[in-house]
Coordinates of C-alpha atoms in Angstrom, one line a residue:
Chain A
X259 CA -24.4 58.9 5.8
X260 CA -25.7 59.9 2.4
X261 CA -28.8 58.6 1.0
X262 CA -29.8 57.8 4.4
X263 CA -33.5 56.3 4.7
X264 CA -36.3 58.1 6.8
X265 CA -40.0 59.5 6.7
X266 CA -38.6 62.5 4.5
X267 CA -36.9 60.6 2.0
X268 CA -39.6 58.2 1.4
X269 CA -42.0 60.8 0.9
X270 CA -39.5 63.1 -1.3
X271 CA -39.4 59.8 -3.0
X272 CA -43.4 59.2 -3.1
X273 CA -43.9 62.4 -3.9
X274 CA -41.9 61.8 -7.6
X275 CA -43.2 58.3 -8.3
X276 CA -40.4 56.1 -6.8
X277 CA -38.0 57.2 -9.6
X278 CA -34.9 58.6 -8.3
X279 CA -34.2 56.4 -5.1
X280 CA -30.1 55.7 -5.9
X281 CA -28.5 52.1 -6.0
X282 CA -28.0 51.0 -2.9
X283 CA -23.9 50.0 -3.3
X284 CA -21.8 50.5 -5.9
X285 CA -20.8 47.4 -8.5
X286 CA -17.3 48.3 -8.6
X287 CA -14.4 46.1 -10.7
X288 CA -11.3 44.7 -8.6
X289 CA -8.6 46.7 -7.5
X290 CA -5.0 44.9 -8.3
X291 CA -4.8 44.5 -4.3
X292 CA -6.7 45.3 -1.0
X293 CA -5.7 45.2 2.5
X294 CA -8.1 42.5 3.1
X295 CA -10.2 40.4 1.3
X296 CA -13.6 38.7 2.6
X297 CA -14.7 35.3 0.6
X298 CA -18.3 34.9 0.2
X299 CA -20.9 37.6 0.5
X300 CA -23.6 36.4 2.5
X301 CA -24.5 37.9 5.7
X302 CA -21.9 36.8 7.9
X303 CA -19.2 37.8 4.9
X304 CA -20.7 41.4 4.3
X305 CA -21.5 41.8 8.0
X306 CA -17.6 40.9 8.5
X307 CA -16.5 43.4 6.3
X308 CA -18.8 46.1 8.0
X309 CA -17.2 45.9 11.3
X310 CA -13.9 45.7 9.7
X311 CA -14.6 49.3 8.3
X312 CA -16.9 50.2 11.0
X313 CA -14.9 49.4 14.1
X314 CA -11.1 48.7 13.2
X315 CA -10.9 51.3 10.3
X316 CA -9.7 48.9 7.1
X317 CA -11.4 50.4 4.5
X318 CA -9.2 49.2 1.5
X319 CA -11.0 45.8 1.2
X320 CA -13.7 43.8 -0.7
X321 CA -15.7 41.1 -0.2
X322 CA -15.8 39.0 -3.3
X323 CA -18.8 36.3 -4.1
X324 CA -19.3 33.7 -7.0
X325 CA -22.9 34.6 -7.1
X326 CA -25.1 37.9 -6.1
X327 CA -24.9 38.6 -2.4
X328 CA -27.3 36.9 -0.1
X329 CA -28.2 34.5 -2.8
X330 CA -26.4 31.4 -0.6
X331 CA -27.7 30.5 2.8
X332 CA -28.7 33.9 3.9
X333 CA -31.1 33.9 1.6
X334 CA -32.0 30.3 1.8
X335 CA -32.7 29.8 6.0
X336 CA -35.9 30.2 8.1
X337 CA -34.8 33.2 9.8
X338 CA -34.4 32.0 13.5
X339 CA -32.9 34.3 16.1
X340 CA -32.3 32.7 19.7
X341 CA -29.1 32.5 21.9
X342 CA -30.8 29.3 24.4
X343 CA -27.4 26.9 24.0
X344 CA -26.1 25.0 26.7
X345 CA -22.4 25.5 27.1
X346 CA -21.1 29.3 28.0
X347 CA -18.9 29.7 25.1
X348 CA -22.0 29.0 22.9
X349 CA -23.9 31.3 25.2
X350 CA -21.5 34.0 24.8
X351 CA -21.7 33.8 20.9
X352 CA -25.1 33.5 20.1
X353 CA -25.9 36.6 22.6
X354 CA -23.3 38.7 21.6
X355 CA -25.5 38.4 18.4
X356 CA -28.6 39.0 20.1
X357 CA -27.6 41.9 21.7
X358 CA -26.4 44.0 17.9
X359 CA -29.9 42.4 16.7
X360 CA -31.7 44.5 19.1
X361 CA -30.3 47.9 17.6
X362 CA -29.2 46.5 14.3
X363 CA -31.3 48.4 12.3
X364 CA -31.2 51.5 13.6
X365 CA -27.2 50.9 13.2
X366 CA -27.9 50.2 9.9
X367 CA -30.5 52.8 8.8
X368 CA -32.2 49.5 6.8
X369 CA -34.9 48.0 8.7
X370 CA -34.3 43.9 8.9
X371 CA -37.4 43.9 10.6
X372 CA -36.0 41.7 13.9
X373 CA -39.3 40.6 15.5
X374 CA -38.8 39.3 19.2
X375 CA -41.9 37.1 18.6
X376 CA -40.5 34.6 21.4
X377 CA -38.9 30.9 20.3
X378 CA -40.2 27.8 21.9
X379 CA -38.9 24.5 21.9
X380 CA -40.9 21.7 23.1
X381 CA -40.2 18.6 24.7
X382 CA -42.2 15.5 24.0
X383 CA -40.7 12.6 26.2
X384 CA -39.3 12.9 29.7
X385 CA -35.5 13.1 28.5
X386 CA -36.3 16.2 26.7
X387 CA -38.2 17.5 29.8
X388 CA -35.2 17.2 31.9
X389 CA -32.9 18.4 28.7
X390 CA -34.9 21.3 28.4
X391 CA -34.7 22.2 31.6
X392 CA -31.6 21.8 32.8
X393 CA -31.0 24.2 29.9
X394 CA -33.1 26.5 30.9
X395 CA -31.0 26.6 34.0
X396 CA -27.8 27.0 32.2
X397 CA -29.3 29.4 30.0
X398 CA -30.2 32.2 33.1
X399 CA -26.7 31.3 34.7
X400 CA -25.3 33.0 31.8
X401 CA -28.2 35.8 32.2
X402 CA -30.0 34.7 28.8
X403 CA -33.9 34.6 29.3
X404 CA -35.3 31.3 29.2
X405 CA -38.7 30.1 31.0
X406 CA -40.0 26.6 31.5
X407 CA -43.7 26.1 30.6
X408 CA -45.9 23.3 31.2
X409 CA -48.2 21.6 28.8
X410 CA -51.1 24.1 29.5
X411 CA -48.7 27.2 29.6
X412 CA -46.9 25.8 26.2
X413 CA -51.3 25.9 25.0
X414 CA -51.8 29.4 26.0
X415 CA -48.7 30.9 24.9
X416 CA -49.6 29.0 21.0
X417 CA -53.4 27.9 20.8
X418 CA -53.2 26.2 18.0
X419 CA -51.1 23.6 19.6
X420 CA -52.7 20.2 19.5
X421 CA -51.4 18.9 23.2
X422 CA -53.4 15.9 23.3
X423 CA -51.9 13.5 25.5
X424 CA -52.7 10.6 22.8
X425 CA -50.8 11.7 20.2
X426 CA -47.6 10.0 19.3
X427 CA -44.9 12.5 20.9
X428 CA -47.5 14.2 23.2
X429 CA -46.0 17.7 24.5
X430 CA -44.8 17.5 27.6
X431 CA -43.9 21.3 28.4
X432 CA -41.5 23.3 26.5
X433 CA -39.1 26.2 27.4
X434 CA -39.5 29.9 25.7
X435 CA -36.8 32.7 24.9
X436 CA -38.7 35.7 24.8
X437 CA -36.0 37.9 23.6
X438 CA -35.7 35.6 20.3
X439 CA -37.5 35.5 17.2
X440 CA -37.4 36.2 13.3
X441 CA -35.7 38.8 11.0
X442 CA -36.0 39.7 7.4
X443 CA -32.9 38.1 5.7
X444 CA -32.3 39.3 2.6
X445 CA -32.3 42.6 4.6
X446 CA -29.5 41.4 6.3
X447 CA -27.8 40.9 3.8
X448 CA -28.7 44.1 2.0
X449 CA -28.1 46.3 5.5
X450 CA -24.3 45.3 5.7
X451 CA -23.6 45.7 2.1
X452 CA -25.2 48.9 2.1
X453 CA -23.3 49.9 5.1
X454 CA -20.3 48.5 4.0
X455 CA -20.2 50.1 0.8
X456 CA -20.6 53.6 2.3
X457 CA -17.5 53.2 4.4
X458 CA -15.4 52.3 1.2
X459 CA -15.7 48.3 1.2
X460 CA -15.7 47.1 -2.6
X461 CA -18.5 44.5 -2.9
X462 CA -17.8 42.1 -6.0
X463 CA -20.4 40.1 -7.1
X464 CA -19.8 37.3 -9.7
X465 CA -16.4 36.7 -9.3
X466 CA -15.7 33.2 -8.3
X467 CA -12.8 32.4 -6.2
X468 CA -10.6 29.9 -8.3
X469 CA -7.6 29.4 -6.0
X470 CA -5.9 30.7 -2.9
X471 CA -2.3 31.3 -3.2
X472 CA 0.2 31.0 -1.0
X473 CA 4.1 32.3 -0.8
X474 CA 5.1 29.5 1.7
X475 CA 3.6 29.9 5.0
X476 CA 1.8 33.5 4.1
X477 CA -1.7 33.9 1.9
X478 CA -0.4 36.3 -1.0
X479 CA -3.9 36.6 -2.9
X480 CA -6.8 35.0 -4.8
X481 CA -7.3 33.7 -8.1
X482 CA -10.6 34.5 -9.0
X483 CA -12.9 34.9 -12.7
X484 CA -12.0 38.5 -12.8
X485 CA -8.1 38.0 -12.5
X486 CA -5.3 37.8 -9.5
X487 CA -6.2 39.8 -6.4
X488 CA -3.4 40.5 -4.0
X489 CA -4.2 40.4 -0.4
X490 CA -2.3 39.4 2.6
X491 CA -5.4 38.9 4.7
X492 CA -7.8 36.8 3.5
X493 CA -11.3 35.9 5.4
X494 CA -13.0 32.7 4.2
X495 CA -16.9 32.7 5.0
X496 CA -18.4 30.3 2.5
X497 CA -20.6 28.4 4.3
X498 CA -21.5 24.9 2.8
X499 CA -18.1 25.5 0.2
X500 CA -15.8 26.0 3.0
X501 CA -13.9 22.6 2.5
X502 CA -13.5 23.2 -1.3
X503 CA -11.8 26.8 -0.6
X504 CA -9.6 25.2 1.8
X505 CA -8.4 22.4 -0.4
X506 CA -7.5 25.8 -2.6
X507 CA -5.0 26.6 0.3
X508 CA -4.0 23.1 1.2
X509 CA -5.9 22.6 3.9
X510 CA -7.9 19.8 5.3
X511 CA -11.7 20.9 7.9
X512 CA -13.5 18.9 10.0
X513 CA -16.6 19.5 8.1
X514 CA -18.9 17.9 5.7
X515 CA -21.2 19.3 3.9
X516 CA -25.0 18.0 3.8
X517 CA -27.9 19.8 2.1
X518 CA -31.0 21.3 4.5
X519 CA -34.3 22.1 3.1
X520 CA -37.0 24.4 3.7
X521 CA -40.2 25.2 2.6
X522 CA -43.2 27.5 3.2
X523 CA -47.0 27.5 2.5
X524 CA -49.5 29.4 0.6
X525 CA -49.8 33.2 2.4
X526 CA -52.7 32.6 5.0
X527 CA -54.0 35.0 7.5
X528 CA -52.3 35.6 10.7
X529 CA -52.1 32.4 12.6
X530 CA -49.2 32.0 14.7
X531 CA -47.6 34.8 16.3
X532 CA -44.2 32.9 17.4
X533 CA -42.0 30.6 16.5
X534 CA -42.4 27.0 17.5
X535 CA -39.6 24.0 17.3
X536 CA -39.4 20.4 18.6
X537 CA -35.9 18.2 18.4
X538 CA -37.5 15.2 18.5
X539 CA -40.2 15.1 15.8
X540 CA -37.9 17.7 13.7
X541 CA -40.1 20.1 13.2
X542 CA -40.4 24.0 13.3
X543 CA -42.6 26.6 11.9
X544 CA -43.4 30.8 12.3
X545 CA -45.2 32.9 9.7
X546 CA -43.5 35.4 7.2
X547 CA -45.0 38.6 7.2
X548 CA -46.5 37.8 3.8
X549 CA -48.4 35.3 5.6
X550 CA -46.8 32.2 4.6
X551 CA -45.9 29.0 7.0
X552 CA -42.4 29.1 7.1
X553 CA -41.4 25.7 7.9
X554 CA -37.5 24.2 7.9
X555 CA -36.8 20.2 8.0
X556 CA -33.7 18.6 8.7
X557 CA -30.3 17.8 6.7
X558 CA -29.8 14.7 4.4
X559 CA -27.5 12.2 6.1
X560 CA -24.7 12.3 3.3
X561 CA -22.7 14.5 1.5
X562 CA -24.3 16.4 -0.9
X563 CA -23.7 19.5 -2.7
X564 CA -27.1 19.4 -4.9
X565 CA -28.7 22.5 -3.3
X566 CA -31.6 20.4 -3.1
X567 CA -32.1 17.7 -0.6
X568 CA -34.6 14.5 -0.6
X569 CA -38.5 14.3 -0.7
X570 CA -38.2 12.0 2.4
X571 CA -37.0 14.2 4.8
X572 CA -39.6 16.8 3.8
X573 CA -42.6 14.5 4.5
X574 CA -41.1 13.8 8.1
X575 CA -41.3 17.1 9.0
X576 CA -44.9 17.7 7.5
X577 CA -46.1 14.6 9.3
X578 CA -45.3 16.1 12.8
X579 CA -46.5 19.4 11.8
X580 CA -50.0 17.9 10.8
X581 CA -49.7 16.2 13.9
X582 CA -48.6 19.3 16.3
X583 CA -50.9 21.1 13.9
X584 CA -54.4 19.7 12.6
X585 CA -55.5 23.1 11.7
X586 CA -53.1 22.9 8.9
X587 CA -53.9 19.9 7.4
X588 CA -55.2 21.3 4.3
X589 CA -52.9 24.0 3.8
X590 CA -51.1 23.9 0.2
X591 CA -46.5 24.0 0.3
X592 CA -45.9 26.8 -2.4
X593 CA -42.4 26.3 -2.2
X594 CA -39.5 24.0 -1.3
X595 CA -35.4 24.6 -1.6
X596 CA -32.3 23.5 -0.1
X597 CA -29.0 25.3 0.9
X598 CA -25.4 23.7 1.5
X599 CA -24.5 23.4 5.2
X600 CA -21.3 22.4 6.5
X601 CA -21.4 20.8 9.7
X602 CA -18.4 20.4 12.1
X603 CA -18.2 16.7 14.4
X604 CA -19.4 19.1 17.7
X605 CA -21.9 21.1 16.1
X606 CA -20.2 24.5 16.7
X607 CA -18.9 26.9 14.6
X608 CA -15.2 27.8 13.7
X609 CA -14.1 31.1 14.2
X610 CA -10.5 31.2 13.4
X611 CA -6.8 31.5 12.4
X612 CA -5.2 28.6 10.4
X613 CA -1.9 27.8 10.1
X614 CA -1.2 29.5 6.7
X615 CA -0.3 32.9 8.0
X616 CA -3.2 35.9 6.7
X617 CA -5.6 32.8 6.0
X618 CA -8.7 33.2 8.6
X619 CA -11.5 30.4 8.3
X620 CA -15.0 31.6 9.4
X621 CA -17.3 28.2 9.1
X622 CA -19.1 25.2 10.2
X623 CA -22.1 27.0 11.1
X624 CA -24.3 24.2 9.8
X625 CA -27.5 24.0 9.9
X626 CA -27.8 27.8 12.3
X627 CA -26.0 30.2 11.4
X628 CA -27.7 32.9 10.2
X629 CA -29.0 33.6 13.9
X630 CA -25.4 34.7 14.7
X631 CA -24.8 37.1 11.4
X632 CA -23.9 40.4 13.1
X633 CA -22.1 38.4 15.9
X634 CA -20.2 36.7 13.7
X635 CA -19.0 39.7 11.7
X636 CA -18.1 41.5 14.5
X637 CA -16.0 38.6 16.0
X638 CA -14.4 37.4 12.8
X639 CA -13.7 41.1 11.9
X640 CA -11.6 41.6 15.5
X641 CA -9.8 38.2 14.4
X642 CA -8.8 39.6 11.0
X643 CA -8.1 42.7 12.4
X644 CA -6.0 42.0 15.4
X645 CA -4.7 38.4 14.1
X646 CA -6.0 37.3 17.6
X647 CA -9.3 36.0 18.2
X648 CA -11.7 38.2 20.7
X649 CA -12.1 36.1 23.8
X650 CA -15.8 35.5 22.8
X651 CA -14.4 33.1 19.8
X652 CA -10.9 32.5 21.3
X653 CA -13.5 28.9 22.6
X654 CA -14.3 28.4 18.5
X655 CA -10.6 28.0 17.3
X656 CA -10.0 25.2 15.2
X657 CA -7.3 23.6 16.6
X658 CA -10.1 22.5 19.3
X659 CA -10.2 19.2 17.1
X660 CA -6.7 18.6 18.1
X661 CA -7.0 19.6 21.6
X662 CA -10.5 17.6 22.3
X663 CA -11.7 21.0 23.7
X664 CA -14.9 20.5 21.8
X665 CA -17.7 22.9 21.8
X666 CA -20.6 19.9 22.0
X667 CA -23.8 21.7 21.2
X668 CA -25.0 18.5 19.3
X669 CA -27.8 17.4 21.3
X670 CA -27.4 20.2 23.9
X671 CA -28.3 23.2 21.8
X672 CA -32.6 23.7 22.0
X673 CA -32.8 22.1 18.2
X674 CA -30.9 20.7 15.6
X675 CA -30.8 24.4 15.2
Chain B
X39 CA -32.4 10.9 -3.0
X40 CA -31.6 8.5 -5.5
X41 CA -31.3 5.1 -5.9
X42 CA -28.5 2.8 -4.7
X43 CA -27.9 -0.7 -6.5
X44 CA -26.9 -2.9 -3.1
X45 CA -23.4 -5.3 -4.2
X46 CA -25.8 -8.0 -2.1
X47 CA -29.8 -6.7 -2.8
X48 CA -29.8 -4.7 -6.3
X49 CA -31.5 -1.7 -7.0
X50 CA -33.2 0.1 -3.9
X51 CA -33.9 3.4 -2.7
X52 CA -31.7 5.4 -1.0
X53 CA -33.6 5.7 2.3
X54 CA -33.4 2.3 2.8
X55 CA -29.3 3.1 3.6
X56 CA -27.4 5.0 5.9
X57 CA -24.3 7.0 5.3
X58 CA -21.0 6.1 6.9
X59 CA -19.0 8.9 5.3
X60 CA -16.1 9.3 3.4
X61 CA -13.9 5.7 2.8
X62 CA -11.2 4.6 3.1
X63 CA -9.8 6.1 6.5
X64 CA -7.9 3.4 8.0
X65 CA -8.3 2.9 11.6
X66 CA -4.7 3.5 13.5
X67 CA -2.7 -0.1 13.8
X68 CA -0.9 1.3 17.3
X69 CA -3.5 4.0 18.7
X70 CA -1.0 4.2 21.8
X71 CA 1.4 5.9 19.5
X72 CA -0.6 8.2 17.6
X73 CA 0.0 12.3 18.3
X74 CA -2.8 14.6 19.2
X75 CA -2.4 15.6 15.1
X76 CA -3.2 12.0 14.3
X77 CA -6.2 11.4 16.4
X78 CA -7.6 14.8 14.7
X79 CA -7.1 13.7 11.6
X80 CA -8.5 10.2 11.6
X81 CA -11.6 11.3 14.2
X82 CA -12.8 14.9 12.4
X83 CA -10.4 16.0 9.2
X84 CA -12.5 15.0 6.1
X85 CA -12.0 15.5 2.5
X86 CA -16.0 17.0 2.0
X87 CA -15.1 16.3 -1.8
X88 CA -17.1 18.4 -4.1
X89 CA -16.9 15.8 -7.1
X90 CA -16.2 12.2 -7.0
X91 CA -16.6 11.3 -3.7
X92 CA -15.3 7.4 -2.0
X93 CA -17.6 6.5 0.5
X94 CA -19.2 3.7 2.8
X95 CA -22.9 2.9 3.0
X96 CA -24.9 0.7 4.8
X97 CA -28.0 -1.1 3.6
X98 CA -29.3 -0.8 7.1
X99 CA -33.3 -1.6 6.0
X100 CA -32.2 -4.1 4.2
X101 CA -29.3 -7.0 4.2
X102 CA -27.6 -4.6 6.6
X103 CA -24.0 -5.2 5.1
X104 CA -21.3 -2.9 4.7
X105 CA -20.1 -1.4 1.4
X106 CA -18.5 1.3 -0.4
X107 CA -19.9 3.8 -3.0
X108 CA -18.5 5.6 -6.0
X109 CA -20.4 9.2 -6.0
X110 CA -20.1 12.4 -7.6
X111 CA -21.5 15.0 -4.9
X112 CA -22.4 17.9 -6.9
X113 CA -24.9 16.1 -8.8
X114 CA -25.4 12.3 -6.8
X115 CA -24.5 10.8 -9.4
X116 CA -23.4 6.8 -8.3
X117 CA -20.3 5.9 -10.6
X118 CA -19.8 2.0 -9.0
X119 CA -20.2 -0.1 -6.4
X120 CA -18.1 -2.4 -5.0
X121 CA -17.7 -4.7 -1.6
X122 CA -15.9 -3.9 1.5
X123 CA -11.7 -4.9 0.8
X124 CA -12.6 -5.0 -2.9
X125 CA -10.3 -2.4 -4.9
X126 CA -12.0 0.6 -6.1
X127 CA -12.8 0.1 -9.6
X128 CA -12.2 3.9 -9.7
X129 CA -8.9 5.1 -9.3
X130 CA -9.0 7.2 -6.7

């Protein structure tokens, strides 16, 4: 790997004041046509076109993105890493992504700084309690790590829980994944495009995808800013614009599109060493390394593609924080955003073919995807590859809507992710 | 969040209403004869319009009626109003 990162390089690099580290990836123009071309470079777009390099050997393709990578959702989430669903297909996804987490970034030579700082999820009335656990069970049927702690345990494991039993959704125990946590995400993003770029993998920034065209039943390109691209195989992963690039192609998802907001506090000292979330008051919180509370709220209930999302739902979450919380009551929000989620009727993703020939649909991650980047990538890369999905997303297909095989994780899954 | 003039109420604030989605999707006359297509389409296909949007909401805090909204969802933007089994005033 040239340029490859270590001690010695970042003290050659000290040594002559920081001034020759090289560019990272290349900014290169479009080729006239590729072998495959990847839609949206976030992290599960540039992660895709890693593996397709990496592990099936295409090395004439490009991912191409309207903006600067990593500048959608990946850059926009609160960085949660579990695998804790209910059902085994979800189980088999969401660990598959666990598992390259844990050695992503030596893979990578780019530290993402994955922190298995432990999730918890608390339950606060006695239908979570037996939710939770029965999950819990589930969870270590399908050899994930999951533990059920009572109120006291849920106080030891974070102090600064207030588990009053007078409060309005007193905590009534909670379950932890030890093996989950945090990661850095613009590194994510950064990792893969690095990575891909050093196979051979153009990465195109800027160029906004105008149209998909079709020669009957086969994808023949893409109409973007910088001109027609041919392609045969396309790879859609655009997150919160998925419906508008199928529309391109003539097709119809089950999605819709709904913005989800975040926000995170002044930088404080350390104060909480995990990462805490609760369904039922919609709230969750860890700390950046910076310091900050990095706290995510829930979607708007129509469809919007703003980017920004409503003052209302922020001050729901903030109230149950205060309230799970008191030690923050005075702290100061230094920032608040929203990112474009498209959410499918069961709450799962789509990992898929469609039924325009070289047309492949990676969505509906919704309000959790970034937990599943290098799983994704790897998975969507062995669709686009093979034309057949691996039998870890064969479950994600999107002709499940037709088939009522639904994936329901809504309700099921730890959080409203 | 913006605000929503009610066809029955006036002017209120959007959290006072819930969304019922996209309009217009009319319920199947004989759902004995519809194909497995058919139920997918009416149950989960939706348009997820980035633009002007037809959709129903319901002044749930409020007179708790029914009606449909004219939207443009990349700003929220509200282009008219009108009651349920009125005609758009939009074309659509």
């Amino acid at each position: 790997m040239k340029n490859k990162y270590s001690i010695f390089s970042l003290i050659k690099n000290a040594l002559s004041g920081h001034e020759n580290w090289q560019r990272a990836w290349r900014d290169p123009e479009p080729k006239n046509e590729y072998d495959a071309i990847i839609v949206g470079g976030g992290g599960h777009g540039l992660a895709t076109a890693y593996y397709l390099a990496k592990k099936h050997k295409m090395t004439n393709i490009a991912v191409v993105e309207k903006g600067w990578i990593g500048g959608g959702n990946t850059g926009r989430n609160t960085t949660i890493i579990r695998s804790n669903y209910l059902w085994d297909a979800s189980a088999g996804l969401y660990d598959h992504a666990l598992k390259i987490w844990e050695g992503l970034s030596q893979e990578l030579n780019y530290n993402v700084m994955f922190s298995q700082r432990g999730v918890m999820n608390l339950a606060h009335n006695l239908q979570d309690v037996r939710d939770l656990k029965r999950r819990t069970h589930a969870n270590r049927l399908n050899g994930i790590d999951a533990v059920w702690l009572n109120t006291d345990e849920v106080k030891k494991f974070c102090p600064i829980i207030n588990t009053s039993q007078d409060i309005r959704y007193p905590v009534l125990g909670g379950t932890l994944q030890k093996r989950a946590g945090t990661a850095r995400h613009d590194a994510v993003a950064w990792g893969y495009a690095r990575g891909a770029d050093q196979l051979g993998v153009d990465i195109i920034q800027n160029c906004e995808v105008k149209g998909i065209k079709r020669d009957g039943d086969q994808v023949i390109g893409i109409e973007t800013s910088k001109g027609f691209i041919k392609s045969k195989k396309i790879g859609v992963v655009a997150a919160g614009h998925s419906s508008v690039l199928a529309n391109m192609a003539g097709l119809k998802l089950p999605l819709e599109s709904k913005p989800l907001q975040a926000l995170v506090s002044e930088p404080v000292k350390p104060i909480i060493d995990t990462v805490v979330m609760s369904n039922a008051v919609h709230a969750y919180v860890s700390q950046s390394d910076k310091g900050e509370l990095v706290i995510g709220a829930g979607t708007d209930s129509y469809v919007s593609y703003t980017q920004k999302g409503s003052h209302n739902i922020v001050e729901e979450t903030l109230r149950a924080i205060l309230e799970l919380y008191p030690i923050f009551s005075r702290m100061k929000m230094l920032r608040q955003w929203g990112g474009i989620v498209d959410i499918c009727p069961d709450a799962s993703p789509i990992i898929s073919k469609t039924q325009v020939k070289g047309l492949y649909f990676n969505c509906g991650w919704g309000t959790g995807g970034f937990k599943a980047t290098p799983g994704s990538g790897d998975l969507f890369a062995h669709t686009i590859a093979n034309d057949e999905p691996h039998k870890l997303n064969a479950a994600f297909n999107i002709n499940r809507f037709v088939s009522g095989d639904l994936v329901d994780e809504h309700g099921a899954a730890a959080v409203a992710h | 969040m913006f605000i929503i003039i009610c066809p029955y109420c006036g002017e209120r604030d959007q959290t006072e209403f819930s969304s019922g989605g996209e309009a217009h999707i009319v319920r199947p006359k004989q759902p004995t004869e519809l194909s497995d297509d058919e139920w997918a389409e009416f149950l989960f296909m939706r348009k997820n319009i980035k633009g002007i949007q037809f959709e129903r909401w319901n002044h749930s805090h409020g007179c708790r009626k029914w009606f449909n909204v004219v939207r443009d969802t990349s700003n929220d933007k509200i282009h008219a109003v009108y009651k349920m089994g009125e005609k758009p005033p939009i074309n659509k």
